[in-house]
Amino acid sequence: MSDPPPAIVPASFAAAASKIHLLEGSSLHKVRIDADSLQGKGQQTNLEYLLMLDVDSLAYSFRNNSGLPTKGVPYGGWEAPDQELRGHFVGHYLSATAKMWASTHNEELKRRMDHLVDILDECQQKIGTGYLSAFPLNLFTRFETYRPVWAPYYTIHKIMAGLLDQYTEAGNMKALRMVIWMAQYFSKRVENYIEKYSIQAHFQALNEETGGMNDVLYDLYKITGDPQHLKLAHLFDKPCFLGPLALQQDTLSGFHANTHIPILIGAQKRYELTGDQVSKELVTFFMDAVNSSHRFVTGGTSDNEFWKDPNRMASSLGKDVEESCSSYNMLKIARNLFRWTKDASYMDYYERLILNGVLTIQRGEPGVMIYMLPMGPGMAKTSSTMGWGDPFDSFWCCYGTGIESFSKFGDSIYFEDYGVRDENPGAQRPIPALYVAQFVPSTLEWDSAGLILKQTVKPLTSFDPVMEVTIHLHENPKATIEETSPYHKLINTLYVRIPSWVASGYEAYFNDEPQDITPGSFLAIQREWKAGDKLTFKFPAEVRLEHIQDDREEHQSLNGIMFGPFVLAGLSHGEFDLGPVDTSSPSDWITPVNPSDNDLLYTFRMGDYQLGHKHRTVTLDSASTNGTDWDFEATFKVISSSSPSLAASKHSGLVGRVVSLELLDQPGRIIAHSGINKNLVVVDTSQFADSTNYLSQANLGFKVVPGLASDRLVSFESQDLPGCYIYVDDWRVPAQLKCRSKENDGFDAKASFKASQGLRSYHPLSFVATSQGLRNFLLFPQLAYRDEHYAIYFDMV
Ligand SMILES: [Zn+2]
């Protein structure tokens, strides 16, 4: 097969118009998110990662496969030269850089992505058939003859989608010509195959993962209007998967989630471009099925990459659970459904999944992400089989979708509707509309109103549980709208989502006039908008429980805990039992942490080590990396009954007090002595009737005295055994109560600690869940966990 590249590009294209009326997301070029927001920080970390990657290393296997001399060194992981999936991440890199460039206009990124397209163009020209890949064609021969192979069409989809994004976001015509040439090659290949074997044989081959081949080909058809592209797209709609969904049957169990969600995204495009109602209905049914029966409290789906039986989610609480790629693709499904229906519930879902399924996968440093989010009690993100990835040696599928997700937070905040224009003389022009669908501090160039829209958000905290959103309209000095838009100075309708999670007491104002709003819908205001107009919202949040999607009686007591759109997870090494709490009023026993309690948090150091607890033993150890369990375990909340309050006098105020040391990660558990030369123990204060009275119990409170080794240090003396102190002989051995003696030369140094600020402080969204007779849990948002162990579902019997 040898075909010349398409000679001309789009001048002659008759773009395929959508057959239905739908919303369009505002262009990433028009949206800027604030740098200090959660999304802004995630975007910046991802930008740094994209700039760490070397174009020659990314292109290594492409050059090698096309017979061009290689440059640089190849990357490892799934991009290594011996991996059959090599090249997939390069496709994602093309998509991610296109979207990141649109979101930031970082010129260095632009230079690199243009350079990569140039290199890939050379590779495609050298091969000369339209084929472009980092692996040879024999992988397709194996695919077509049902022999084991690792998803060659999956990778081709990523490359085609990446090139298409380079065209749509950055206007790269060369990239468009390349993807058209690829489509030409694969059209021939598939047609020849069907002619030689049969259509059934082709569909049988689709049992191997093919990514979103239909999706990218529908997108291409939308641009080119070429029926060949539409036909090839149809040939990747997978009938054996889509058929039962069209019959409204939840047959998801046993299917590989991330193989099939992209096929459904393709089905969404099929509906948009052809008006095919069956495609519309089956995807709507699919979303309802996932949302009602296959979804975790985080919004994510899939267990070890697969769907299991509906309403059996308690069987999926293991270490390799929610795949990040599935979250990335479910967001696309929800986004398209919203574009069709304007139903706020799809944007509620989107918000939940961005906050709890996407922002959670990035550890915080560039290029460190997870593959699958563990959901079981006592898991950490590091507990998954893959753990945290390496910037240059992982390149898993979820790295590919990860770099895309963190490049397009500006997407789906705003949607625009220009209406269906009736060209008949005298027909009224449609009223354009803008939808504010997500609450992310950001600005938008609102072209149809010729204004800049600025959204500010005062985030939720546990102690001040009201999210305040302000939408301010400003002049747009650059607005050239009069020449370019037929809508300028017309009335616009502004819609703002009122989240379904808002608690009672919500308020909305337009220029100080109160507005009626209903949670789970949109506020709509139609007028000629002017600079200076302002909308303000107060969205109160409350803690609420969400039952696990499992209908078996033995799992009826399992619940996740949410606060507004955030999933709260509890610090835990495996415990998840809260006992017989009152599930009808969770705010009675899930209470906010007062931010001033941060002043009560201390770490006690001895040289390079810190005093902390492990498995109910008190010991010395040293923190390795920020974000570990030890940060919590080596931080104590100091409880003291005497005044003035410790918070007011912090460091100077410790000496002379009787204090108890509460474990930061296990509220209600304190350190106690159990006698001379015996190990310190951890006891539950819930056993004491008067929770403030235990300080006076001889073994539970310690008297803080000037350090035995130095006045700049402190020592903890027993109340009932004067002359005996908290003493640690060496690191990683249990701390004891020991009495000072002349025989023990080093005693003073081993009983003296430097009191310093806690290694860890409370997250602004911290709560304490108080159990019924069991241990309490410190809760903070799942997205804020790094390496700490957690529980997401709790047993509330
Ligand atoms: Zn993945």
Coordinates of C-alpha atoms and ligand atoms in Angstrom, one line a residue, residues 258 323 325 371 397-398 401, ligand 1:
N258 CA -11.1 1.9 29.8
E323 CA -8.2 3.7 37.1
C325 CA -7.9 6.8 32.6
Y371 CA -2.3 4.5 37.9
C397 CA -1.7 4.8 30.1
C398 CA -2.7 6.9 33.1
T401 CA -4.4 10.7 30.3
Ligands
ZN1 ZN -4.8 4.1 32.7

